[in-house]
mmCIF file of C-alpha atoms in Angstrom:
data_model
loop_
_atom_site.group_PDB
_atom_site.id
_atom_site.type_symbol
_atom_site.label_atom_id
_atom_site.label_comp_id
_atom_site.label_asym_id
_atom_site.label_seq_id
_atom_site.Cartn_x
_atom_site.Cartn_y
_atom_site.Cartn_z
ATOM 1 C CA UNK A 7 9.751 -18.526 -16.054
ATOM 2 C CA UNK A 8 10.698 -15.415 -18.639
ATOM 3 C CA UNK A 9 10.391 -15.480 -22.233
ATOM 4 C CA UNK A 10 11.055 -13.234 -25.179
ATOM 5 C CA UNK A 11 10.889 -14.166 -28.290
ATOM 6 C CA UNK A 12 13.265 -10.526 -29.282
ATOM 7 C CA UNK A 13 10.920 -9.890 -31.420
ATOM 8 C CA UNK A 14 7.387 -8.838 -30.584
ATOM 9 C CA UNK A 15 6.248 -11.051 -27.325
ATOM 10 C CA UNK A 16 7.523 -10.778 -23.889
ATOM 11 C CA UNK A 17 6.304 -12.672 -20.814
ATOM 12 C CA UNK A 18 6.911 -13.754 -17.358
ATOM 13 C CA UNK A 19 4.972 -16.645 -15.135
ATOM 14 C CA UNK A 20 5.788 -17.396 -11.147
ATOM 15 C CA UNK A 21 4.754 -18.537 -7.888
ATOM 16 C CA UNK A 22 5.643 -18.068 -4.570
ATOM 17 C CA UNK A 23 4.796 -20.581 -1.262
ATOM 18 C CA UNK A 24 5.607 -19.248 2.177
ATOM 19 C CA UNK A 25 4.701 -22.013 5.312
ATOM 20 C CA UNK A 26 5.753 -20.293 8.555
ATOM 21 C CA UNK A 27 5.297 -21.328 11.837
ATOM 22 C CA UNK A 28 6.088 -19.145 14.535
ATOM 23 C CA UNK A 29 5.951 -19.914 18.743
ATOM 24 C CA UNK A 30 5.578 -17.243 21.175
ATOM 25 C CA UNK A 31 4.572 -16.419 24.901
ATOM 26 C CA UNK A 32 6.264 -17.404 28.347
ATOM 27 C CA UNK A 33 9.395 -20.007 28.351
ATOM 28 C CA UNK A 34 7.651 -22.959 29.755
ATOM 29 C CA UNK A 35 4.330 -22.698 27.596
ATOM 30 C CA UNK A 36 4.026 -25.898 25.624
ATOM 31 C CA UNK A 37 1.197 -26.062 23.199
ATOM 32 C CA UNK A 38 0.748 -29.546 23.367
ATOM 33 C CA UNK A 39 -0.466 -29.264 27.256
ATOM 34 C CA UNK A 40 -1.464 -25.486 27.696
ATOM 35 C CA UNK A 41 -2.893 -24.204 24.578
ATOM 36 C CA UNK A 42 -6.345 -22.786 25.230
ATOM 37 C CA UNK A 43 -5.408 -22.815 29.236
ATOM 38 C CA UNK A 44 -4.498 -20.681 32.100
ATOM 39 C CA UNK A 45 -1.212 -22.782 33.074
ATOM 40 C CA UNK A 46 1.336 -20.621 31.494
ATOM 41 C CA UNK A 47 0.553 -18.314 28.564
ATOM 42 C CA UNK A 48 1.011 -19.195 24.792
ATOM 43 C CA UNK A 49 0.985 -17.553 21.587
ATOM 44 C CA UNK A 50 0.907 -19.255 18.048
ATOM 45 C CA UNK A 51 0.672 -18.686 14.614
ATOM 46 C CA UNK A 52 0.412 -20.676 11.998
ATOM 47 C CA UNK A 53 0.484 -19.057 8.305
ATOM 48 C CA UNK A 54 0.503 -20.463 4.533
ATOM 49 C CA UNK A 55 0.256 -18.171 1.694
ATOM 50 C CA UNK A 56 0.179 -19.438 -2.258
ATOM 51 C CA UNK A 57 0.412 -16.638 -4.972
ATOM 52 C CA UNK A 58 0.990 -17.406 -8.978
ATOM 53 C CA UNK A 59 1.109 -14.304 -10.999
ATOM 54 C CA UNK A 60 1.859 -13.731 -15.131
ATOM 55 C CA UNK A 61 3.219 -10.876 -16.717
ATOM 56 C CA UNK A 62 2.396 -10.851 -20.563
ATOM 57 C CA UNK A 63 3.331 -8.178 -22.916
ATOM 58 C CA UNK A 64 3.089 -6.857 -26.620
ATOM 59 C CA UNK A 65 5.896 -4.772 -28.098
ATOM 60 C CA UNK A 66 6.317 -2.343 -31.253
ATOM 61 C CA UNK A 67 10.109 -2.605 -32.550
ATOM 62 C CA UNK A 68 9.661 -0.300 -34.410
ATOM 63 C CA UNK A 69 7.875 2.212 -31.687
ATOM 64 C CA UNK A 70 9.732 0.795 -28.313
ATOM 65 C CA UNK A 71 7.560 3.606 -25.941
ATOM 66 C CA UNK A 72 4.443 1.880 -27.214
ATOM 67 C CA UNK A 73 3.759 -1.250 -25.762
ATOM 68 C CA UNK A 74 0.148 -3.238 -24.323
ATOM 69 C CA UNK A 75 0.688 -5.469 -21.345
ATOM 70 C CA UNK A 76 -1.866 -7.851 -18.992
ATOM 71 C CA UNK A 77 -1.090 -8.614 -15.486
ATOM 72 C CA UNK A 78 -2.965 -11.318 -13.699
ATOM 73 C CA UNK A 79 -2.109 -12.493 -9.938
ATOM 74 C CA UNK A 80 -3.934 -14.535 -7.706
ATOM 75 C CA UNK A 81 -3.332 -15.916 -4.389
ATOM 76 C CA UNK A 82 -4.288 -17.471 -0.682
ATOM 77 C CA UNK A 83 -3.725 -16.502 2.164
ATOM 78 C CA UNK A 84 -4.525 -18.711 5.197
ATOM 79 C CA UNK A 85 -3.814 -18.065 8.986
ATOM 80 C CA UNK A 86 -4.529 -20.041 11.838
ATOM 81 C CA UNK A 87 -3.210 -18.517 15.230
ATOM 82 C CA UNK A 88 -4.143 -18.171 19.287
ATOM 83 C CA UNK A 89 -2.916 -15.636 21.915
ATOM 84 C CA UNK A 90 -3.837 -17.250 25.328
ATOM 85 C CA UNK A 91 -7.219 -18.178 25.144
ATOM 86 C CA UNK A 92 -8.283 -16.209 22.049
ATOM 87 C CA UNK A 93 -8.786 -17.790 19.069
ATOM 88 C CA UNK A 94 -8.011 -16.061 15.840
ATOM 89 C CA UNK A 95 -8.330 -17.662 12.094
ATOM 90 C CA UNK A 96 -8.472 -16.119 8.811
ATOM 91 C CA UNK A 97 -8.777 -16.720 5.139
ATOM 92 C CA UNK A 98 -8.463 -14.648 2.185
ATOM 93 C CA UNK A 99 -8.301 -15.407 -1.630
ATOM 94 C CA UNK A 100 -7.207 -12.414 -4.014
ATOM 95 C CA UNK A 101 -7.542 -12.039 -7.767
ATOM 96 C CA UNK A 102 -6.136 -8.996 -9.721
ATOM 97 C CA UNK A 103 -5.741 -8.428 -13.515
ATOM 98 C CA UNK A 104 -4.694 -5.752 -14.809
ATOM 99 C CA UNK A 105 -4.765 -4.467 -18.888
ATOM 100 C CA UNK A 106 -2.187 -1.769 -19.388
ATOM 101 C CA UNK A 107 -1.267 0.132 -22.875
ATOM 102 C CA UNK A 108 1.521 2.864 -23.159
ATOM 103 C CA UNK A 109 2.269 5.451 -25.557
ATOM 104 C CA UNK A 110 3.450 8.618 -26.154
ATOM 105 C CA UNK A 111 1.642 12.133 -27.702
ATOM 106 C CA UNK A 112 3.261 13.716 -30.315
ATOM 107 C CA UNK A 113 6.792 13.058 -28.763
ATOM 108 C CA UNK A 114 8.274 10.718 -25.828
ATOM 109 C CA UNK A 115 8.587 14.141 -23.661
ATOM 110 C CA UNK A 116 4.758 13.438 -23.501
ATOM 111 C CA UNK A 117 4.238 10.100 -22.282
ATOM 112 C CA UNK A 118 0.590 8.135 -21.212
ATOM 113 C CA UNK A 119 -0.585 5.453 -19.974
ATOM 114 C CA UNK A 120 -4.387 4.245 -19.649
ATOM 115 C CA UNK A 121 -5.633 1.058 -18.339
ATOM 116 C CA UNK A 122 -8.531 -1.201 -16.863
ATOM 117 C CA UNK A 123 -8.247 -3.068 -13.669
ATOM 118 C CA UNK A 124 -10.365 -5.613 -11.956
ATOM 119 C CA UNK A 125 -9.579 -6.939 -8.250
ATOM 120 C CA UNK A 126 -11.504 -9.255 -6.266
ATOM 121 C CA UNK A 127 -10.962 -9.970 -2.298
ATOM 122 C CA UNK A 128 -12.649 -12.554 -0.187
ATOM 123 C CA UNK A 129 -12.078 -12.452 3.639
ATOM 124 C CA UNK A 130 -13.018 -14.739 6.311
ATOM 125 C CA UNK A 131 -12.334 -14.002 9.958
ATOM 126 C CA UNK A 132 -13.465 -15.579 12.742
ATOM 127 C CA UNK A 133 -12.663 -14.611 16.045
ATOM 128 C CA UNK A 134 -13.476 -17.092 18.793
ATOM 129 C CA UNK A 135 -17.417 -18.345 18.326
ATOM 130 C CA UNK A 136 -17.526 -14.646 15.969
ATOM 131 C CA UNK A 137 -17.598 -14.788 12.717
ATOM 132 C CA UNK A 138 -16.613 -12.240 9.857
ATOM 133 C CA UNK A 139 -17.128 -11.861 6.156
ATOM 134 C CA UNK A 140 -17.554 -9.900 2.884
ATOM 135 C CA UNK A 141 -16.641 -10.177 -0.704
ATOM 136 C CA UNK A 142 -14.769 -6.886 -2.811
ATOM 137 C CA UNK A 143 -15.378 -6.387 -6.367
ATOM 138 C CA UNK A 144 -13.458 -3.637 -7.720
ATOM 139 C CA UNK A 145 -13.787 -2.493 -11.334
ATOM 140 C CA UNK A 146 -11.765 0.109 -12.919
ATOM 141 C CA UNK A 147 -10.164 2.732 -15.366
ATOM 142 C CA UNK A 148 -7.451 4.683 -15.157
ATOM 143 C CA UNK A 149 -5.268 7.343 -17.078
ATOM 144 C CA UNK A 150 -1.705 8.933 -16.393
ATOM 145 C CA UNK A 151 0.238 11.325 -18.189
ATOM 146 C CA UNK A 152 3.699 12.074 -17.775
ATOM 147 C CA UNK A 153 5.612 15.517 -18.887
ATOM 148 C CA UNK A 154 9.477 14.559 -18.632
ATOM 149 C CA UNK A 155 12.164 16.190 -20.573
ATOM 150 C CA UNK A 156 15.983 17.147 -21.105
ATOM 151 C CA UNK A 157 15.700 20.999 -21.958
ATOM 152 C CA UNK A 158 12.679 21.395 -19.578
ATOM 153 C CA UNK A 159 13.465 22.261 -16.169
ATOM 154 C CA UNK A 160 9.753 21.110 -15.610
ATOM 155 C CA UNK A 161 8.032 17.619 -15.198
ATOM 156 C CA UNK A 162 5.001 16.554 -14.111
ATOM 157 C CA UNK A 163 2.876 13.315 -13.848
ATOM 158 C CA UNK A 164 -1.110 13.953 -13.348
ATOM 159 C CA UNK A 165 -3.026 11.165 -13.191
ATOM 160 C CA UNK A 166 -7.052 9.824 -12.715
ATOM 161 C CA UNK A 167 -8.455 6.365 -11.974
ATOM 162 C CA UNK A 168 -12.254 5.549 -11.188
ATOM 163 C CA UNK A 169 -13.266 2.437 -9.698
ATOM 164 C CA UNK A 170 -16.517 1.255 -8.724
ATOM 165 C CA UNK A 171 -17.081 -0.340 -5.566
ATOM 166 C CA UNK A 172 -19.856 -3.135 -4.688
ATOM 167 C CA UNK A 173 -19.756 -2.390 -0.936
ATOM 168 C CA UNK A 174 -18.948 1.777 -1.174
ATOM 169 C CA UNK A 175 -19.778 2.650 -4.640
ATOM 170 C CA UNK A 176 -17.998 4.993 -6.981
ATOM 171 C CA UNK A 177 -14.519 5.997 -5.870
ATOM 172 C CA UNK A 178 -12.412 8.578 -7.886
ATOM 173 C CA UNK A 179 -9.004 9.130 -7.181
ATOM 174 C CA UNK A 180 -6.856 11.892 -8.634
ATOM 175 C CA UNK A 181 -3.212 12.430 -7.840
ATOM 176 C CA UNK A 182 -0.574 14.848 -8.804
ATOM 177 C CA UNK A 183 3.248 15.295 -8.888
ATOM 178 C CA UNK A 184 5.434 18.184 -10.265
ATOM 179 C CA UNK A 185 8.873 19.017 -10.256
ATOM 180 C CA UNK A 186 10.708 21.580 -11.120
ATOM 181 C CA UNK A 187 14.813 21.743 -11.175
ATOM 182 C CA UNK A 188 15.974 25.201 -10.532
ATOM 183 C CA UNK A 189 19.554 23.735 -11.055
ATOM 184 C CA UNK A 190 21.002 20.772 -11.279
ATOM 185 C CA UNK A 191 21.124 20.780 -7.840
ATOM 186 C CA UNK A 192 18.276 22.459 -6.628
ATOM 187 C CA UNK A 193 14.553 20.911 -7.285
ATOM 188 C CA UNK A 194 11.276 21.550 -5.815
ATOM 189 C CA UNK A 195 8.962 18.992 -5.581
ATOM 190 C CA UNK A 196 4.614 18.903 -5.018
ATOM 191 C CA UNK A 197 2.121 16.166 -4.739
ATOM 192 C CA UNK A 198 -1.412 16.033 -3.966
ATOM 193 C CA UNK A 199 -4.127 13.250 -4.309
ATOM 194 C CA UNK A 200 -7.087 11.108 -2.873
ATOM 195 C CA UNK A 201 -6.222 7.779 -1.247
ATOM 196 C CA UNK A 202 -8.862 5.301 -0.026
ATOM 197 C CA UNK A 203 -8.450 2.357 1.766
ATOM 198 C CA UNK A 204 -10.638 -0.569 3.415
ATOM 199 C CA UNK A 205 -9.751 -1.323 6.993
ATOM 200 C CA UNK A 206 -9.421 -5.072 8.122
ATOM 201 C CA UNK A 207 -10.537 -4.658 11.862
ATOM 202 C CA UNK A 208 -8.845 -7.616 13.101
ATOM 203 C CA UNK A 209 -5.958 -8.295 10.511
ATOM 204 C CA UNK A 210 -4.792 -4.931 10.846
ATOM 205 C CA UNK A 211 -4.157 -4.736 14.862
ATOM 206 C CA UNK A 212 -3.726 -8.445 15.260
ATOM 207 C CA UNK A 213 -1.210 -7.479 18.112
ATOM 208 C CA UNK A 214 -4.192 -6.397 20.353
ATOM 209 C CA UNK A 215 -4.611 -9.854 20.750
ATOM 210 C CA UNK A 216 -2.461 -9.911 23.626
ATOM 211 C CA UNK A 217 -3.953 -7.529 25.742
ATOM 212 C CA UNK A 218 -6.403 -8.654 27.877
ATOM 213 C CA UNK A 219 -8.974 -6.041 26.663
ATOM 214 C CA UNK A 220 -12.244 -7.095 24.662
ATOM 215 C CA UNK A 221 -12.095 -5.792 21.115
ATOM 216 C CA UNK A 222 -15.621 -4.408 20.253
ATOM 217 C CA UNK A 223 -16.832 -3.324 17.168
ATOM 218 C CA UNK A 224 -19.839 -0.478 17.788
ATOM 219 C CA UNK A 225 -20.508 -0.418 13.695
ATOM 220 C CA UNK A 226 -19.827 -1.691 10.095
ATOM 221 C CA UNK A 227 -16.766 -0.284 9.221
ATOM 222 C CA UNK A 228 -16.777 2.736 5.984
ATOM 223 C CA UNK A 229 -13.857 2.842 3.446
ATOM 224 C CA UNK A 230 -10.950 4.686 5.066
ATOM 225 C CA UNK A 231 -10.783 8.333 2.628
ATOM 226 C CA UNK A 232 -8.016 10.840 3.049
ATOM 227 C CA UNK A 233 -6.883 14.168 0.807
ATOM 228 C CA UNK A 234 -2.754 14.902 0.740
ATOM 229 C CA UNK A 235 -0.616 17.047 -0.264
ATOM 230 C CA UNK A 236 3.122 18.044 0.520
ATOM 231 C CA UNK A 237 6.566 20.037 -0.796
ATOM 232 C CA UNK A 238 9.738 18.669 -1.244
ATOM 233 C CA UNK A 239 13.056 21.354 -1.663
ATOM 234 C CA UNK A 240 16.468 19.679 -1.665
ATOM 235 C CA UNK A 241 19.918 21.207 -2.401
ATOM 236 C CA UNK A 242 23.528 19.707 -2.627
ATOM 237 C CA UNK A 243 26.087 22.425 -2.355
ATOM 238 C CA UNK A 244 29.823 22.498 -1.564
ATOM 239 C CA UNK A 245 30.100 24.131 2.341
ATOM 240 C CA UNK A 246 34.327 24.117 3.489
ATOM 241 C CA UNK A 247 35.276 21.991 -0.023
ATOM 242 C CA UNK A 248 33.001 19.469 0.959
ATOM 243 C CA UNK A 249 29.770 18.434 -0.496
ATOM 244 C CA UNK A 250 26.386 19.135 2.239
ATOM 245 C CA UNK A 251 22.856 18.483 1.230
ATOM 246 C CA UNK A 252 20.263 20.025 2.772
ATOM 247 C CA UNK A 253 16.177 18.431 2.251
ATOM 248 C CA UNK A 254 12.858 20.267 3.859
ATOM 249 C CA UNK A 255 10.003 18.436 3.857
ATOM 250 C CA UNK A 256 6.318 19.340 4.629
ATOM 251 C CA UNK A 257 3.379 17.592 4.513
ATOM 252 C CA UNK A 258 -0.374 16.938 5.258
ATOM 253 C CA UNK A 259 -3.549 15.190 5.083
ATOM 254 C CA UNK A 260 -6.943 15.419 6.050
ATOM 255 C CA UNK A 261 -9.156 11.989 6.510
ATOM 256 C CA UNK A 262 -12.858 12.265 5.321
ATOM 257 C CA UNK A 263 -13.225 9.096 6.889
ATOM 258 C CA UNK A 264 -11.155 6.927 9.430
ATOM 259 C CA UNK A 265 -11.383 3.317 11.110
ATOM 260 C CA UNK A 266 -10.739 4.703 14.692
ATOM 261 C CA UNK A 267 -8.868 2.468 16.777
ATOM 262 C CA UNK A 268 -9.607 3.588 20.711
ATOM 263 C CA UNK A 269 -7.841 2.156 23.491
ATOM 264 C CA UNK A 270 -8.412 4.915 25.700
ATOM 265 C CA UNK A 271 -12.609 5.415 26.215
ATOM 266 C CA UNK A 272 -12.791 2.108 27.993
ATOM 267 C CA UNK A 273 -10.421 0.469 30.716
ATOM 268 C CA UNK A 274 -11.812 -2.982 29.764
ATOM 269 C CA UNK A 275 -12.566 -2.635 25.471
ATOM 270 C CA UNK A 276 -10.903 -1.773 22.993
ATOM 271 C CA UNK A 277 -12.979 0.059 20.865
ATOM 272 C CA UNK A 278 -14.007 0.253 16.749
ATOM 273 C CA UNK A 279 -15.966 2.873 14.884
ATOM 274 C CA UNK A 280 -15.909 5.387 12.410
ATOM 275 C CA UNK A 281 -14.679 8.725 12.434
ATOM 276 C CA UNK A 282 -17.020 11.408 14.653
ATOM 277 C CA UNK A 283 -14.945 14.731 14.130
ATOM 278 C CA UNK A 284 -12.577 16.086 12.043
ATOM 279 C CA UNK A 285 -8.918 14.094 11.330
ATOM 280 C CA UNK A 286 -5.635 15.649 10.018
ATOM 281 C CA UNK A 287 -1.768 15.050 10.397
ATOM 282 C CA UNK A 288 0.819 16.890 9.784
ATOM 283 C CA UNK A 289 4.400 16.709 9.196
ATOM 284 C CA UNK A 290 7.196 18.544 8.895
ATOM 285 C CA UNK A 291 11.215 17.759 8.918
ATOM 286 C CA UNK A 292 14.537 19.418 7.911
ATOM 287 C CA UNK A 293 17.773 17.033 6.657
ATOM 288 C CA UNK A 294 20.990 18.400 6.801
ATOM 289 C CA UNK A 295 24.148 16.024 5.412
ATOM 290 C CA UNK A 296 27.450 16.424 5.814
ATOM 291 C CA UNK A 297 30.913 15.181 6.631
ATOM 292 C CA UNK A 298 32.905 16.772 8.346
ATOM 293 C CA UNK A 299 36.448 14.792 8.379
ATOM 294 C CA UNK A 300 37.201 12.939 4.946
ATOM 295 C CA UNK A 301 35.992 9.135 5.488
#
């Protein structure tokens, strides 16, 4: 559902439902007889997911880069699923809002936005006679600022949100992106920021179910927390009267911390723990584009 009045008030209200049922394992399983049994192996998964979400916003006719919006989403997530004779179950219910308001300084080349956030995550796992649980509460502020403009061969967006963690405490996470176009078909490109993320042990390598290894956990999992950064050059030129791009790419990142997932310490376990030693990836690829015969 959308409305606008054209005037001043602008909002949006949905829902999605997804019931999926999916069957796997060898072609003469059948659950009815050999679920939870060694006559012929089985996989299933059973999932149902509800989400409603609202979009509501305030606008300025007479100042259309100014604007205040609040987004609020909620939603729940259920799975119930076995892989031979594992049993694996989950449950989580989500709640995000989200208080935006966007404006400009001086002129719309200089554009900001600044916000508050809450979210709030409740999981349930349960894995055979083990159980899992916790409960996220994540309060927040943020602020963005964007440089963009015709005459300026320069942009940039630089931006700084702080949340507050009931489980990890205070989490800051800057980020940065530039540009700059040397032509109009030459621009270099460099961003670099914090990312943090909480690892779901099971949810997040729910294929390991099928092996026949033991998943372990040795210790409470830490928030996952990683620094990036990376360049971006790409060029479009004419090469033989036909047009050839060429994009190099470079980039890394360095984890403070890391939910390790080893299958390779133990021939029986599959193992969980945080990081012990130092963490990085790198990556680096050239794109060249071209066609050489017309069509």
């Amino acid at each position: 559902f959308h409305y606008n009045d054209g005037k001043k008030h602008e909002g949006q209200l949905g829902f999605k439902v997804l019931i999926e049922n999916r069957q796997g394992g060898q072609t003469d399983f059948n659950p009815e007889r050999d679920k939870f049994t060694t006559n012929a192996y089985g996989i299933g998964v059973e999932t149902r997911r509800f989400e409603v979400y609202s979009k509501t916003g305030l606008l300025f006719p007479e100042t259309p880069y100014k604007s205040l919006g609040l987004q609020v989403s909620a939603s729940l997530h259920q799975q119930f699923s076995y892989f031979g004779l594992t049993d694996y179950d989950a449950l989580q219910s989500s709640l995000y809002t989200n208080l935006i308001y966007m404006n400009v300084f001086s002129t719309t080349d200089n554009q900001y936005k600044a916000g508050v956030d809450f979210r709030l995550d409740q999981f349930n796992e349960e894995v055979d006679d083990s159980s899992f649980s916790r409960t996220e509460r994540v309060p927040g502020a943020y602020f963005e600022y964007t440089r963009a403009s015709a005459e300026s061969p320069f942009g940039a967006v630089l931006g700084f949100r702080l949340d507050y963690h009931n489980l990890f405490g205070w989490l800051y996470t800057p980020r940065m992106n530039l540009k700059y176009n040397f032509t109009e078909e030459m621009i270099l490109r460099f961003s670099a920021g914090k990312g943090y993320r909480t690892p779901n042990t099971f949810a997040d390598n729910i294929g390991l179910f099928v092996s026949a290894k033991q998943l372990t956990v040795l210790e409470a999992p830490d928030i996952e927390e990683a620094w990036n950064g990376g360049l971006n050059f790409t060029t479009r030129f004419r090469w033989f009267r036909r047009e050839a791009s060429l994009a190099l790419d470079a980039y890394h990142t360095r984890f403070l911390n890391q939910w390790v997932v080893d299958q390779y310490s133990d021939d029986s376990r599959v193992l969980f723990y945080n990081l012990q030693c130092n963490s990085i990836a790198n990556s680096m690829q050239a794109t060249f584009t071209y066609e050489p015969i017309r069509r």
